[in-house]
PDB file of N, CA and C in Angstrom:
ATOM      1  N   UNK A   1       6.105   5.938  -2.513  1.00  0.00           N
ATOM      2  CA  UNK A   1       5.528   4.819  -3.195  1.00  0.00           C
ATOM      3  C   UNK A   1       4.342   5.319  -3.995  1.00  0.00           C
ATOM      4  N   UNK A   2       3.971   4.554  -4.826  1.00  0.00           N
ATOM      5  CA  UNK A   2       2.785   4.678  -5.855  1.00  0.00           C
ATOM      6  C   UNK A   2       1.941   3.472  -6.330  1.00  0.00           C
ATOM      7  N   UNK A   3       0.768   3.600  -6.618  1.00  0.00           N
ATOM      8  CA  UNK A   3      -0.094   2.617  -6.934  1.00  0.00           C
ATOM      9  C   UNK A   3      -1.330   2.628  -7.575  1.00  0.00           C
ATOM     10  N   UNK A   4      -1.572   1.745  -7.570  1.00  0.00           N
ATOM     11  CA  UNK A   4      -3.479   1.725  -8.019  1.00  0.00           C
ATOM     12  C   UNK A   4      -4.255   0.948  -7.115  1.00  0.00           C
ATOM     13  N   UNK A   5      -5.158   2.018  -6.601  1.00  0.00           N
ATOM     14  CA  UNK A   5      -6.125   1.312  -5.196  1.00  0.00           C
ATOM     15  C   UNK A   5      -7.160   0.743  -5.704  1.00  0.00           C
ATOM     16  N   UNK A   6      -7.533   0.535  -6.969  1.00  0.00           N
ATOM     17  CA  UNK A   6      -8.689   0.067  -7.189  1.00  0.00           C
ATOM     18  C   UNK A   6      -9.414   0.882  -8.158  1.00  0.00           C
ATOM     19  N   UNK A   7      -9.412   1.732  -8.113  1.00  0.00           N
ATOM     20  CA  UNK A   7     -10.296   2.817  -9.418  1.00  0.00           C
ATOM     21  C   UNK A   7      -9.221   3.977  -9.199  1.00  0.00           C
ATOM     22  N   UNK A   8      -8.605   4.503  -7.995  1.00  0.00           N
ATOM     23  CA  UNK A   8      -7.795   5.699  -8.356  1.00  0.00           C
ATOM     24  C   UNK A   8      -6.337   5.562  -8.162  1.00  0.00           C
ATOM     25  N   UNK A   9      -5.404   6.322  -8.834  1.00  0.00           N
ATOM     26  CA  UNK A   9      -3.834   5.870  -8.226  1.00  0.00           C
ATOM     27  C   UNK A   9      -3.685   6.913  -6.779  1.00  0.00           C
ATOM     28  N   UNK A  10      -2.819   6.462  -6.500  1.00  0.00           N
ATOM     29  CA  UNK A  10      -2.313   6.830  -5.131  1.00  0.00           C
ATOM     30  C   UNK A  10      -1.226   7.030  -4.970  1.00  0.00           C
ATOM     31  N   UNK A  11      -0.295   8.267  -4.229  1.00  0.00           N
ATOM     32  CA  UNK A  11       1.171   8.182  -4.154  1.00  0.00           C
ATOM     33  C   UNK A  11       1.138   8.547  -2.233  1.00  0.00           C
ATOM     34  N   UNK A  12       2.208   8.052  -2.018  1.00  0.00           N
ATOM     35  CA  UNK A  12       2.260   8.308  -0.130  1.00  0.00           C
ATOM     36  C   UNK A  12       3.660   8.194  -0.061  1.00  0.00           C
ATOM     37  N   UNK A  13       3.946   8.760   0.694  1.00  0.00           N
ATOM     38  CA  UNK A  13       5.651   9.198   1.524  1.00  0.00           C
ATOM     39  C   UNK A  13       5.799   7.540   2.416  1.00  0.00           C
ATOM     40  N   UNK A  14       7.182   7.489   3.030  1.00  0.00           N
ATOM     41  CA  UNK A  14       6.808   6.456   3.936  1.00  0.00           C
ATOM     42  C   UNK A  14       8.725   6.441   4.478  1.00  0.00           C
ATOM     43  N   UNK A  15       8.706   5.940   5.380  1.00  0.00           N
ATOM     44  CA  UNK A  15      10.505   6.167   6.166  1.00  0.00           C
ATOM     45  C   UNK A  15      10.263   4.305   6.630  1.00  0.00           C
ATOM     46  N   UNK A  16      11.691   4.696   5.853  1.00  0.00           N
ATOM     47  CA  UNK A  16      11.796   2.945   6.759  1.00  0.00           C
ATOM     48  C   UNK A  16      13.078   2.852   7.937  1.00  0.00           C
ATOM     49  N   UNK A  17      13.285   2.111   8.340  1.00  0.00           N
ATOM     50  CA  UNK A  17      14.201   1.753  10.023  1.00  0.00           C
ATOM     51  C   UNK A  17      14.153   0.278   9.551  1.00  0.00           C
ATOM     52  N   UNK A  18      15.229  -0.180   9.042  1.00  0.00           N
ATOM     53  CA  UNK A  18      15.434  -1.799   9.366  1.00  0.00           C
ATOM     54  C   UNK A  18      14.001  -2.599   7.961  1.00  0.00           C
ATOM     55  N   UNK A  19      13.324  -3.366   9.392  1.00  0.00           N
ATOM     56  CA  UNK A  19      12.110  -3.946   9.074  1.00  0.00           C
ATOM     57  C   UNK A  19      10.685  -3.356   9.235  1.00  0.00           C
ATOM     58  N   UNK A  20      11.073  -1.896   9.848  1.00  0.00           N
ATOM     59  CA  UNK A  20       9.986  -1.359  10.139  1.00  0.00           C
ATOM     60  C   UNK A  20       9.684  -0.283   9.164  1.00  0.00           C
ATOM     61  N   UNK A  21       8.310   0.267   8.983  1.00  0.00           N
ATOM     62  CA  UNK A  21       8.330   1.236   7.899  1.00  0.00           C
ATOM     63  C   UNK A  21       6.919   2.054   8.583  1.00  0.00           C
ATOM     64  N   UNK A  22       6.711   3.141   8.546  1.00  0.00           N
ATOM     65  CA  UNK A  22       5.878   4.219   8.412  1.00  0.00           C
ATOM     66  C   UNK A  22       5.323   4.875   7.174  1.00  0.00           C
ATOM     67  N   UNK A  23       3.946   4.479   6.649  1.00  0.00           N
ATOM     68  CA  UNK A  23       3.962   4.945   5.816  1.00  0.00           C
ATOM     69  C   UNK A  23       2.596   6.129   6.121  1.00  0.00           C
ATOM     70  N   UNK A  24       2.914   7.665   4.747  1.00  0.00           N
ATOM     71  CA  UNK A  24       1.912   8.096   5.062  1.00  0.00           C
ATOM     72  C   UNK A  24       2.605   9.579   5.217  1.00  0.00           C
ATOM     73  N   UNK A  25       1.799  10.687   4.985  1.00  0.00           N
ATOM     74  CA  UNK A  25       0.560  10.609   4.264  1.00  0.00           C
ATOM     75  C   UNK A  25      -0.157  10.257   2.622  1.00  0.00           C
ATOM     76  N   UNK A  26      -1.433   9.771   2.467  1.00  0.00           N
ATOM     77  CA  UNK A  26      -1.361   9.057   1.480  1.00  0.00           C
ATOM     78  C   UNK A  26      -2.192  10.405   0.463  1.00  0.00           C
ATOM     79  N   UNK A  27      -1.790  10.439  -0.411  1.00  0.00           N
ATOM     80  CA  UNK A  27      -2.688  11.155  -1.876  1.00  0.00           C
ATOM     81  C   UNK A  27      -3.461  10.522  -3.055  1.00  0.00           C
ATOM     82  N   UNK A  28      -4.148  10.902  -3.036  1.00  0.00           N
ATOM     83  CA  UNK A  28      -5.230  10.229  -4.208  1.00  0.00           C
ATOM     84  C   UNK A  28      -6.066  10.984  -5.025  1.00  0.00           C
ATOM     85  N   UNK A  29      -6.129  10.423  -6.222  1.00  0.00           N
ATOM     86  CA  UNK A  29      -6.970  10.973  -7.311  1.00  0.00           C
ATOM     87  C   UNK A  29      -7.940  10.831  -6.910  1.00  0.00           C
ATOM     88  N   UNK A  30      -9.198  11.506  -7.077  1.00  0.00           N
ATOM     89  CA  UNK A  30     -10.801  12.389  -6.507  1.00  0.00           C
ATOM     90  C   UNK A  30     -11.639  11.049  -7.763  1.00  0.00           C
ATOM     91  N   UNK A  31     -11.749  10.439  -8.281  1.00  0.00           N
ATOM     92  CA  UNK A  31     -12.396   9.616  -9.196  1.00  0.00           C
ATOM     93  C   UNK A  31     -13.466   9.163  -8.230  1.00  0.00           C
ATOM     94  N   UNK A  32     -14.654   9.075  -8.835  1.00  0.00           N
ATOM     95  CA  UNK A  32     -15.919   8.509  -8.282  1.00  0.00           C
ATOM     96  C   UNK A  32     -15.669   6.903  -9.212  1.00  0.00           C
ATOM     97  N   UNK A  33     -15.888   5.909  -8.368  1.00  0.00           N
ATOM     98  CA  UNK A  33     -15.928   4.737  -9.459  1.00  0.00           C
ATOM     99  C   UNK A  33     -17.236   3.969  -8.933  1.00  0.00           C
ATOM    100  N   UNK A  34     -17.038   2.775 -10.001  1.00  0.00           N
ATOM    101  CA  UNK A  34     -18.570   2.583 -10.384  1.00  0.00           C
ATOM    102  C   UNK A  34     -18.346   1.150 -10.081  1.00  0.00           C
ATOM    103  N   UNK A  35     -19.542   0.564  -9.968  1.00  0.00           N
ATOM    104  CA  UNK A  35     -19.178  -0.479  -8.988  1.00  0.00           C
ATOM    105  C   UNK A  35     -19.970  -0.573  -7.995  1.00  0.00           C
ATOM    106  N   UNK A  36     -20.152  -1.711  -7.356  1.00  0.00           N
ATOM    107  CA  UNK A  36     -20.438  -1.953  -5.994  1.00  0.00           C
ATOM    108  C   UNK A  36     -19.765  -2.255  -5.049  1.00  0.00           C
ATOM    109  N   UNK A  37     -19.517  -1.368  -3.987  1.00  0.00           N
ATOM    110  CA  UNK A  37     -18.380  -1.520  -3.130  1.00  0.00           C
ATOM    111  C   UNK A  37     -17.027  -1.254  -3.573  1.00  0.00           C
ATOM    112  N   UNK A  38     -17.054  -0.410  -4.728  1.00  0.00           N
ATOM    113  CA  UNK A  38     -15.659  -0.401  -5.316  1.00  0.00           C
ATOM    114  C   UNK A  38     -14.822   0.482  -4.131  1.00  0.00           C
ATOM    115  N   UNK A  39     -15.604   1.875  -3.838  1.00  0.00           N
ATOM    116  CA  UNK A  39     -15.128   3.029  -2.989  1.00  0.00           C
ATOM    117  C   UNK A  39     -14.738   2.314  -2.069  1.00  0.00           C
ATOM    118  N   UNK A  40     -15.424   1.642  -1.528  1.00  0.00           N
ATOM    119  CA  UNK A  40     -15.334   0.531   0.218  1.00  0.00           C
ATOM    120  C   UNK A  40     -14.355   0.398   0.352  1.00  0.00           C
ATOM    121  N   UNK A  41     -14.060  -0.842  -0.747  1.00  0.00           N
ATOM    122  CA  UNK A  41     -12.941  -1.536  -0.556  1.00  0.00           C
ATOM    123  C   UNK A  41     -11.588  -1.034  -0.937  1.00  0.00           C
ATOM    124  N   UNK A  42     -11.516   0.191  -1.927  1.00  0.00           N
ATOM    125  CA  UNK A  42     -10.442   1.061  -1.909  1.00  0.00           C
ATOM    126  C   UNK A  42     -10.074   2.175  -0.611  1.00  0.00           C
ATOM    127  N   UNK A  43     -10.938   2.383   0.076  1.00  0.00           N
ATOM    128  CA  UNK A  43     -10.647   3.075   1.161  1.00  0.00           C
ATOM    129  C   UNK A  43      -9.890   2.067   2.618  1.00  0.00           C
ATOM    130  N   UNK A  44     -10.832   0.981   2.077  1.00  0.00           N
ATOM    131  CA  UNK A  44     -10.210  -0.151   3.393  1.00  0.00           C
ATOM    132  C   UNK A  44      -8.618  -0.426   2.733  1.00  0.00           C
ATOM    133  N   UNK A  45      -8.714  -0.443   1.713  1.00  0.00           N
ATOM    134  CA  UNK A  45      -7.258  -0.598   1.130  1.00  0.00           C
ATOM    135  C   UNK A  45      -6.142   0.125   1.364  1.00  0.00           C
ATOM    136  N   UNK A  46      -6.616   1.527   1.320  1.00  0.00           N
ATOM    137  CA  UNK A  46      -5.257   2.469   1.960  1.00  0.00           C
ATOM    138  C   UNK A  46      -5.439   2.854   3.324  1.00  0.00           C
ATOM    139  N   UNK A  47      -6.837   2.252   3.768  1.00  0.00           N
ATOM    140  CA  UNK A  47      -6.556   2.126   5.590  1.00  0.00           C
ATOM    141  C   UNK A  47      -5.431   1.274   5.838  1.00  0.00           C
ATOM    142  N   UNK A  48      -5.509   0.112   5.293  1.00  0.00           N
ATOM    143  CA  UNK A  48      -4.810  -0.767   5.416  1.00  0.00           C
ATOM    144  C   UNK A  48      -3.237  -0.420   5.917  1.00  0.00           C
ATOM    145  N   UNK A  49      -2.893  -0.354   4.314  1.00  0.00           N
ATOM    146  CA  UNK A  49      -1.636   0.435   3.760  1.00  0.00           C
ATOM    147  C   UNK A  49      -1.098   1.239   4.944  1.00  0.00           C
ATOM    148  N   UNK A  50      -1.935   2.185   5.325  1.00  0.00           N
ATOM    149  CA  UNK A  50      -1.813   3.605   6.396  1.00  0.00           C
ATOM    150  C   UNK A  50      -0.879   2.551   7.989  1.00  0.00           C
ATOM    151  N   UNK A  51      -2.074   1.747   8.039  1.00  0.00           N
ATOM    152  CA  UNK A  51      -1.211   0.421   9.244  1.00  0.00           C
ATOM    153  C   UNK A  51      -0.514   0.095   9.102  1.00  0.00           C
ATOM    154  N   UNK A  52       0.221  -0.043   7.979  1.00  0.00           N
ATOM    155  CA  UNK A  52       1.634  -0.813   7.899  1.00  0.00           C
ATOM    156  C   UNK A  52       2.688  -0.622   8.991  1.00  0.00           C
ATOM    157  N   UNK A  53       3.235  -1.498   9.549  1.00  0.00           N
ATOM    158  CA  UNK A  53       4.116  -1.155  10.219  1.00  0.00           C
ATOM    159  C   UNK A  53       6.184  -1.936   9.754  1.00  0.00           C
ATOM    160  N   UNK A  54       5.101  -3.059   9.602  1.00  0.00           N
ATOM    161  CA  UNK A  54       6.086  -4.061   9.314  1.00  0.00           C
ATOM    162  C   UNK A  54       6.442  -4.473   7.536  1.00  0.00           C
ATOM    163  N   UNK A  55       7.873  -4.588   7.354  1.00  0.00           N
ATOM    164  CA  UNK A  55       7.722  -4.950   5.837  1.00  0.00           C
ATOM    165  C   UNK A  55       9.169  -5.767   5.534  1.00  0.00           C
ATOM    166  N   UNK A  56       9.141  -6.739   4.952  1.00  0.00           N
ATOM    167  CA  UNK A  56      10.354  -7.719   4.178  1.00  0.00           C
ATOM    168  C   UNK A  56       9.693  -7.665   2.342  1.00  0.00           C
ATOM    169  N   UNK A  57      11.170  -8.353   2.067  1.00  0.00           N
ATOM    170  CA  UNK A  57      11.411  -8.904   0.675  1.00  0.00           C
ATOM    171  C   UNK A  57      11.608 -10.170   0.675  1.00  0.00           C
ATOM    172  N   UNK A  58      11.015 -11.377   0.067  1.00  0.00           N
ATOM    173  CA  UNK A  58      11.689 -12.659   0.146  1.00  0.00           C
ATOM    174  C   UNK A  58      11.597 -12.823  -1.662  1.00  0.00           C
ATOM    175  N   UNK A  59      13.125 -12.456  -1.988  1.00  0.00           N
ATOM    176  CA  UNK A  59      13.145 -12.492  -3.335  1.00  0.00           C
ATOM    177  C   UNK A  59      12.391 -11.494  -4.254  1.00  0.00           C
ATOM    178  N   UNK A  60      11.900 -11.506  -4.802  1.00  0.00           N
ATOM    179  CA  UNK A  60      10.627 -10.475  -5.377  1.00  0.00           C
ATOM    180  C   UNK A  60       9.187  -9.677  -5.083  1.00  0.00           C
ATOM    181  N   UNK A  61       9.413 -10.733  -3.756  1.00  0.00           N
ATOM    182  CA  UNK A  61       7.785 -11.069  -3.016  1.00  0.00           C
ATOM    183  C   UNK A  61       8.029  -9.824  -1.503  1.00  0.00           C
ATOM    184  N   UNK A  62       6.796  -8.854  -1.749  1.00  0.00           N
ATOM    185  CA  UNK A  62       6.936  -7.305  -0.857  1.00  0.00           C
ATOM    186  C   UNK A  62       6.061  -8.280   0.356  1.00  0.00           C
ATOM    187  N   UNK A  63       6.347  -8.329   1.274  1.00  0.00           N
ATOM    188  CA  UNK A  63       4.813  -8.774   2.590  1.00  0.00           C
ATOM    189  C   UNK A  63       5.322  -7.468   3.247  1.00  0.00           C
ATOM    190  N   UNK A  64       3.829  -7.023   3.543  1.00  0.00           N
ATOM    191  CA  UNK A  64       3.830  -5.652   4.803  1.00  0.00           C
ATOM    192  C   UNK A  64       2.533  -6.154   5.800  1.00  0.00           C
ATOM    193  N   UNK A  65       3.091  -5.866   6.769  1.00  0.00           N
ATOM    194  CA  UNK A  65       1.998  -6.217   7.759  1.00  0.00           C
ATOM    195  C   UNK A  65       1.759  -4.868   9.175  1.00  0.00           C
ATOM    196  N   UNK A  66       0.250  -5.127  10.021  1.00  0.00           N
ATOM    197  CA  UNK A  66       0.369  -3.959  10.670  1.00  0.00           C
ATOM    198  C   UNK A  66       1.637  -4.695  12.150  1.00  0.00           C
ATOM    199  N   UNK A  67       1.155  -3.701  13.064  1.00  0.00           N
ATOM    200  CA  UNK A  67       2.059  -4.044  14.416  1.00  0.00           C
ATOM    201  C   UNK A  67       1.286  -5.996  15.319  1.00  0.00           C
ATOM    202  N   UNK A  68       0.113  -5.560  15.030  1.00  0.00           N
ATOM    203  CA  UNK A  68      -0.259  -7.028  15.789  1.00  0.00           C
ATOM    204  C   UNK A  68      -0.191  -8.137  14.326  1.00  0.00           C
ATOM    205  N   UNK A  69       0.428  -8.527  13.557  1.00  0.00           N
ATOM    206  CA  UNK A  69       1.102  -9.481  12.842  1.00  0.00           C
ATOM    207  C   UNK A  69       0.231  -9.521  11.576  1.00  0.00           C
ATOM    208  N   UNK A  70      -0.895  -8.518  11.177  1.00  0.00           N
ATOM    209  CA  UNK A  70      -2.356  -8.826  10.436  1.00  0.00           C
ATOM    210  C   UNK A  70      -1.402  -8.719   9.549  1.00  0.00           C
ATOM    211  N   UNK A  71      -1.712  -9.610   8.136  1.00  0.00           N
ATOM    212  CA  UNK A  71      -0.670  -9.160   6.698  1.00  0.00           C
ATOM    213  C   UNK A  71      -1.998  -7.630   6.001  1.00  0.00           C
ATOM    214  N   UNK A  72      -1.089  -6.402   5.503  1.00  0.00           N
ATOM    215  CA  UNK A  72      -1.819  -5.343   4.655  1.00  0.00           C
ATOM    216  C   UNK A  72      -1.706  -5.426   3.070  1.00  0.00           C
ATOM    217  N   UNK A  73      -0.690  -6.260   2.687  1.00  0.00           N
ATOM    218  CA  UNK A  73      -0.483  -6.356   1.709  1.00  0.00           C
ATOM    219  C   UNK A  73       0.765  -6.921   1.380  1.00  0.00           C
ATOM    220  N   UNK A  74       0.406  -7.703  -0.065  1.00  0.00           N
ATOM    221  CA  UNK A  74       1.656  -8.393  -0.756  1.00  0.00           C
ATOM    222  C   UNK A  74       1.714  -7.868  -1.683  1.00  0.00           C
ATOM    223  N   UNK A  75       3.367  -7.938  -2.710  1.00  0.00           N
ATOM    224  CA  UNK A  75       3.259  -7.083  -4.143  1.00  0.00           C
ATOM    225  C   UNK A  75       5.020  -8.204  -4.369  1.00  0.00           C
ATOM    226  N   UNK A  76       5.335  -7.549  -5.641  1.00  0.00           N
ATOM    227  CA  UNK A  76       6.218  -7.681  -6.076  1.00  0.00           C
ATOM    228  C   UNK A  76       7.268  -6.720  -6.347  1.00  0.00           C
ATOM    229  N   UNK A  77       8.332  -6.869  -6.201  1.00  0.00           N
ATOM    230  CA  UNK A  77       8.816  -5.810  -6.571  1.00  0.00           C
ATOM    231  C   UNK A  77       9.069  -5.402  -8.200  1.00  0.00           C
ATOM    232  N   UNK A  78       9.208  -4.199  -8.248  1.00  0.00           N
ATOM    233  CA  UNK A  78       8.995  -3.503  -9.319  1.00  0.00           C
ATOM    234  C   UNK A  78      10.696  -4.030 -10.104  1.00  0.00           C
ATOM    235  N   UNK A  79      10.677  -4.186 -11.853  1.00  0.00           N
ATOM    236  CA  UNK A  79      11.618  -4.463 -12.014  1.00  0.00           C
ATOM    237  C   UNK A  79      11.946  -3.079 -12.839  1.00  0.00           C
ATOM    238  N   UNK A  80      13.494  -3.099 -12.752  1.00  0.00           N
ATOM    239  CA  UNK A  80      13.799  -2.028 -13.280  1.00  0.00           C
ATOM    240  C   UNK A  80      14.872  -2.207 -14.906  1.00  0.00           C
ATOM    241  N   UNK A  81      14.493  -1.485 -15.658  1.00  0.00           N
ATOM    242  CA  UNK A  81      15.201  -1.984 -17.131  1.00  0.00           C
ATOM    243  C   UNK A  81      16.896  -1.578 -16.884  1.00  0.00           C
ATOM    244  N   UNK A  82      17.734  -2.213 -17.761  1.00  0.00           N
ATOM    245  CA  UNK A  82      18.638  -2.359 -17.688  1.00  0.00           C
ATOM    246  C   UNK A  82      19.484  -0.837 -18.579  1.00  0.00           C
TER     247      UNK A  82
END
């Protein structure tokens, strides 16, 4: 998978089983960003991510959550051209 955490992109490995997924380890671009609390909250972000345990699709809509039910994140899925 790949992304943008907030000031840097990010790419991480991840195995899925069913509904369950492991993701990790995660890589990231070295960018200092500017901001208050920008770093913070991008690091809590791929802590997050790192917890994932759990993940569905309902239609377009990604929910991943850790093992005790916390949601880590929602997304969409990516569309792909024809």
């Amino acid at each position: 998978m790949k992304g943008f955490a907030g000031c840097n992109t990010f790419r991480a490995t991840y195995k899925v089983d069913g509904n369950q997924i492991a993701v990790g380890p995660v890589a990231t671009t070295r960018r200092m960003c500017a901001g208050e609390g920008v770093m913070q909250q991008e690091r809590e972000f791929l802590s997050a991510l790192k917890s994932t345990s759990k993940w569905a699709f309902s239609g377009a809509l990604l929910d991943m959550h850790r093992p005790d039910g916390e949601r880590t994140l929602t997304g969409t899925r990516e569309s792909t051209p024809n």
